[in-house]
Amino acid sequence: DAGVIQSPRHEVTEMGQEVTLRCKPISGHDYLFWYRQTMMRGLELLIYFNNNVPIDDSGMPEDRFSAKMPNASFSTLKIQPSEPRDSAVYFCASSLSYGGAGYEQYFGPGTRLTVT
Amino acid sequence: GQQVMQIPQYQHVQEGEDFTTYCNSSTTLSNIQWYKQRPGGHPVFLIQLVKSGEVKKQKRLTFQFGEAKKNSSLHITATQTTDVGTYFCAGPTSGTYKYIFGTGTRLKVLA
């Protein structure tokens, strides 16, 4: 398996522009997570899906952020309009649930977003 | 809300020295996971602990889950330059699959 795929790997945009980050989870995984990583705030969970349904979006910073998962093999995270404080590395991760005891998350390579 | 803290924040060691990072949760955890992130890379799953007092080993790495299931540790014996990176613990919010990641410990190994 190719692992979790994210695109683009790097994105530089100007303040006010719309940004769309894409993720393809590992085939067969039923959970998908979007994280944001910054030096100041560390690794933060933004939102996660189970079987394409958003379960918890309490980590989404504000209404400028939205995420969708139209099918089991694709998810997007959109920021509109973007602001300089959105600059961070955004990771997508997927996992396969089992037995209620927990699961390991497989992270994608991340998208480094710079908003100028 | 639930918080997961790690100490130390940074650690520099000479190659061959031992290293330990500690993870403390504000709430009892059903399980705890450990991840490693190399510089410029993404987090990679290392291990999961589930039972109170559980100890697991992976070659030079020893992981322990506290008796009260609120703390954990990772110990590396005889560090190597390949151990460089940031080590994160992560624990789930009660009753959910929402994992809260710790603040991380950045390890630097001096050759």
GROMACS .gro file of C-alpha atoms in nm:
model
  227
    1ASP     CA    1   0.000   0.000   0.000
    2ALA     CA    2   0.120   0.351  -0.077
    3GLY     CA    3   0.026   0.480   0.265
    4VAL     CA    4  -0.168   0.798   0.329
    5ILE     CA    5  -0.130   1.039   0.040
    6GLN     CA    6  -0.153   1.416   0.080
    7SER     CA    7  -0.140   1.692  -0.174
    8PRO     CA    8   0.002   1.939  -0.225
    9ARG     CA    9   0.318   1.886  -0.019
   10HIS     CA   10   0.385   2.257  -0.007
   11GLU     CA   11   0.149   2.547  -0.056
   12VAL     CA   12   0.232   2.916  -0.049
   13THR     CA   13  -0.058   3.153  -0.079
   14GLU     CA   14  -0.151   3.509  -0.006
   15MET     CA   15  -0.375   3.616   0.275
   16GLY     CA   16  -0.739   3.605   0.175
   17GLN     CA   17  -0.702   3.326  -0.077
   18GLU     CA   18  -0.881   2.993  -0.054
   19VAL     CA   19  -0.668   2.689   0.021
   20THR     CA   20  -0.770   2.327  -0.029
   21LEU     CA   21  -0.568   2.041   0.113
   22ARG     CA   22  -0.633   1.686  -0.004
   23CYS     CA   23  -0.595   1.345   0.153
   24LYS     CA   24  -0.630   0.987   0.036
   25PRO     CA   25  -0.640   0.747   0.332
   26ILE     CA   26  -0.515   0.391   0.334
   27SER     CA   27  -0.765   0.165   0.163
   28GLY     CA   28  -0.994  -0.007   0.410
   29HIS     CA   29  -0.932   0.232   0.697
   30ASP     CA   30  -1.253   0.361   0.851
   31TYR     CA   31  -1.119   0.657   1.050
   32LEU     CA   32  -0.965   0.971   0.906
   33PHE     CA   33  -0.809   1.253   1.105
   34TRP     CA   34  -0.689   1.603   1.019
   35TYR     CA   35  -0.416   1.753   1.240
   36ARG     CA   36  -0.232   2.082   1.245
   37GLN     CA   37   0.122   2.114   1.378
   38THR     CA   38   0.293   2.436   1.483
   39MET     CA   39   0.582   2.511   1.713
   40MET     CA   40   0.360   2.706   1.948
   41ARG     CA   41   0.061   2.472   1.972
   42GLY     CA   42   0.212   2.135   1.891
   43LEU     CA   43   0.004   1.867   1.721
   44GLU     CA   44  -0.367   1.953   1.733
   45LEU     CA   45  -0.658   1.743   1.614
   46LEU     CA   46  -0.888   1.951   1.397
   47ILE     CA   47  -1.156   1.701   1.297
   48TYR     CA   48  -1.206   1.331   1.251
   49PHE     CA   49  -1.438   1.113   1.045
   50ASN     CA   50  -1.569   0.761   1.089
   51ASN     CA   51  -1.701   0.590   0.777
   52ASN     CA   52  -1.702   0.928   0.599
   53VAL     CA   53  -1.915   1.094   0.868
   54PRO     CA   54  -1.768   1.381   1.074
   55ILE     CA   55  -1.763   1.276   1.439
   56ASP     CA   56  -1.588   1.558   1.620
   57ASP     CA   57  -1.498   1.895   1.472
   58SER     CA   58  -1.443   2.075   1.800
   59GLY     CA   59  -1.081   2.135   1.708
   60MET     CA   60  -1.160   2.335   1.396
   61PRO     CA   61  -1.036   2.682   1.485
   62GLU     CA   62  -1.315   2.885   1.327
   63ASP     CA   63  -1.568   2.902   1.049
   64ARG     CA   64  -1.298   2.968   0.795
   65PHE     CA   65  -1.207   2.601   0.820
   66SER     CA   66  -1.421   2.324   0.671
   67ALA     CA   67  -1.361   1.957   0.598
   68LYS     CA   68  -1.541   1.703   0.387
   69MET     CA   69  -1.514   1.334   0.314
   70PRO     CA   70  -1.734   1.260   0.013
   71ASN     CA   71  -1.621   0.896  -0.004
   72ALA     CA   72  -1.397   0.647   0.172
   73SER     CA   73  -1.093   0.732  -0.038
   74PHE     CA   74  -1.087   1.110  -0.033
   75SER     CA   75  -1.105   1.401   0.208
   76THR     CA   76  -1.045   1.773   0.184
   77LEU     CA   77  -0.964   2.046   0.432
   78LYS     CA   78  -1.050   2.393   0.310
   79ILE     CA   79  -0.949   2.728   0.453
   80GLN     CA   80  -1.131   3.033   0.323
   81PRO     CA   81  -1.015   3.300   0.355
   82SER     CA   82  -0.666   3.208   0.464
   83GLU     CA   83  -0.469   3.416   0.716
   84PRO     CA   84  -0.098   3.424   0.806
   85ARG     CA   85  -0.171   3.254   1.141
   86ASP     CA   86  -0.293   2.950   0.948
   87SER     CA   87   0.065   2.878   0.844
   88ALA     CA   88   0.148   2.531   0.972
   89VAL     CA   89   0.200   2.172   0.866
   90TYR     CA   90  -0.130   1.993   0.815
   91PHE     CA   91  -0.132   1.617   0.853
   92CYS     CA   92  -0.393   1.369   0.751
   93ALA     CA   93  -0.397   1.032   0.926
   94SER     CA   94  -0.607   0.720   0.891
   95SER     CA   95  -0.666   0.416   1.105
   96LEU     CA   96  -0.859   0.095   1.130
   97SER     CA   97  -1.066   0.051   1.440
   98TYR     CA   98  -1.072  -0.279   1.620
   99GLY     CA   99  -1.216  -0.415   1.940
  100GLY     CA  100  -1.259  -0.078   2.106
  101ALA     CA  101  -0.911  -0.097   2.255
  102GLY     CA  102  -0.764   0.165   2.025
  103TYR     CA  103  -0.579   0.174   1.698
  104GLU     CA  104  -0.263   0.304   1.541
  105GLN     CA  105  -0.278   0.608   1.324
  106TYR     CA  106  -0.091   0.619   0.993
  107PHE     CA  107   0.012   0.973   0.909
  108GLY     CA  108   0.060   1.119   0.565
  109PRO     CA  109   0.369   1.323   0.477
  110GLY     CA  110   0.187   1.649   0.552
  111THR     CA  111   0.121   1.971   0.366
  112ARG     CA  112   0.334   2.267   0.465
  113LEU     CA  113   0.116   2.575   0.429
  114THR     CA  114   0.259   2.925   0.423
  115VAL     CA  115   0.021   3.219   0.410
  116THR     CA  116   0.187   3.552   0.337
  117GLY     CA  117  -1.021   1.977   2.902
  118GLN     CA  118  -0.792   1.678   2.895
  119GLN     CA  119  -0.423   1.765   2.887
  120VAL     CA  120  -0.121   1.549   2.812
  121MET     CA  121   0.214   1.688   2.917
  122GLN     CA  122   0.560   1.554   2.848
  123ILE     CA  123   0.893   1.624   3.011
  124PRO     CA  124   1.152   1.716   2.929
  125GLN     CA  125   1.074   1.938   2.634
  126TYR     CA  126   1.425   1.896   2.495
  127GLN     CA  127   1.706   1.653   2.568
  128HIS     CA  128   2.056   1.646   2.431
  129VAL     CA  129   2.259   1.330   2.500
  130GLN     CA  130   2.591   1.190   2.395
  131GLU     CA  131   2.566   0.886   2.174
  132GLY     CA  132   2.560   0.580   2.397
  133GLU     CA  133   2.386   0.751   2.688
  134ASP     CA  134   2.039   0.656   2.800
  135PHE     CA  135   1.730   0.873   2.750
  136THR     CA  136   1.390   0.884   2.918
  137THR     CA  137   1.080   1.089   2.842
  138TYR     CA  138   0.778   1.106   3.070
  139CYS     CA  139   0.415   1.154   2.978
  140ASN     CA  140   0.146   1.267   3.220
  141SER     CA  141  -0.227   1.289   3.157
  142SER     CA  142  -0.476   1.495   3.354
  143THR     CA  143  -0.727   1.209   3.322
  144THR     CA  144  -0.715   0.829   3.337
  145LEU     CA  145  -0.647   0.675   2.998
  146SER     CA  146  -0.788   0.356   2.850
  147ASN     CA  147  -0.467   0.319   2.651
  148ILE     CA  148  -0.166   0.520   2.547
  149GLN     CA  149   0.028   0.535   2.224
  150TRP     CA  150   0.378   0.650   2.141
  151TYR     CA  151   0.491   0.806   1.815
  152LYS     CA  152   0.825   0.921   1.676
  153GLN     CA  153   0.866   1.211   1.437
  154ARG     CA  154   1.198   1.258   1.262
  155PRO     CA  155   1.299   1.614   1.173
  156GLY     CA  156   1.097   1.722   0.870
  157GLY     CA  157   0.894   1.403   0.880
  158HIS     CA  158   0.560   1.282   1.002
  159PRO     CA  159   0.465   1.099   1.323
  160VAL     CA  160   0.519   0.725   1.304
  161PHE     CA  161   0.343   0.486   1.541
  162LEU     CA  162   0.575   0.300   1.779
  163ILE     CA  163   0.355   0.113   2.025
  164GLN     CA  164   0.031   0.103   2.221
  165LEU     CA  165  -0.006   0.013   2.590
  166VAL     CA  166  -0.340  -0.090   2.733
  167LYS     CA  167  -0.300  -0.259   3.072
  168SER     CA  168  -0.218  -0.094   3.403
  169GLY     CA  169   0.151  -0.138   3.480
  170GLU     CA  170   0.222  -0.279   3.135
  171VAL     CA  171   0.582  -0.284   3.014
  172LYS     CA  172   0.677  -0.348   2.652
  173LYS     CA  173   1.016  -0.358   2.487
  174GLN     CA  174   1.127  -0.296   2.132
  175LYS     CA  175   1.500  -0.361   2.107
  176ARG     CA  176   1.657  -0.066   2.294
  177LEU     CA  177   1.321   0.101   2.367
  178THR     CA  178   1.123   0.025   2.683
  179PHE     CA  179   0.770   0.157   2.727
  180GLN     CA  180   0.580   0.159   3.053
  181PHE     CA  181   0.219   0.242   3.145
  182GLY     CA  182   0.161   0.359   3.499
  183GLU     CA  183  -0.044   0.167   3.753
  184ALA     CA  184  -0.303   0.445   3.766
  185LYS     CA  185  -0.306   0.468   3.384
  186LYS     CA  186  -0.236   0.840   3.398
  187ASN     CA  187   0.131   0.835   3.311
  188SER     CA  188   0.374   0.660   3.085
  189SER     CA  189   0.742   0.659   3.002
  190LEU     CA  190   0.972   0.575   2.715
  191HIS     CA  191   1.329   0.477   2.791
  192ILE     CA  192   1.598   0.437   2.527
  193THR     CA  193   1.912   0.247   2.622
  194ALA     CA  194   2.243   0.341   2.461
  195THR     CA  195   2.111   0.605   2.223
  196GLN     CA  196   2.221   0.613   1.862
  197THR     CA  197   2.211   0.895   1.610
  198THR     CA  198   1.916   0.724   1.444
  199ASP     CA  199   1.712   0.792   1.760
  200VAL     CA  200   1.706   1.165   1.684
  201GLY     CA  201   1.356   1.308   1.662
  202THR     CA  202   1.056   1.411   1.866
  203TYR     CA  203   0.874   1.151   2.072
  204PHE     CA  204   0.504   1.199   2.137
  205CYS     CA  205   0.265   1.016   2.362
  206ALA     CA  206  -0.107   1.024   2.283
  207GLY     CA  207  -0.409   0.928   2.485
  208PRO     CA  208  -0.778   0.906   2.396
  209THR     CA  209  -1.048   1.128   2.534
  210SER     CA  210  -1.273   0.907   2.743
  211GLY     CA  211  -1.517   0.706   2.533
  212THR     CA  212  -1.396   0.839   2.201
  213TYR     CA  213  -1.137   0.778   1.930
  214LYS     CA  214  -1.015   1.134   1.971
  215TYR     CA  215  -0.649   1.114   2.072
  216ILE     CA  216  -0.480   1.405   2.246
  217PHE     CA  217  -0.113   1.428   2.166
  218GLY     CA  218   0.140   1.525   2.429
  219THR     CA  219   0.369   1.822   2.398
  220GLY     CA  220   0.654   1.603   2.276
  221THR     CA  221   1.018   1.557   2.375
  222ARG     CA  222   1.278   1.652   2.120
  223LEU     CA  223   1.584   1.429   2.139
  224LYS     CA  224   1.918   1.525   1.994
  225VAL     CA  225   2.201   1.272   1.998
  226LEU     CA  226   2.556   1.403   1.976
  227ALA     CA  227   2.803   1.171   1.806
   0.00000   0.00000   0.00000
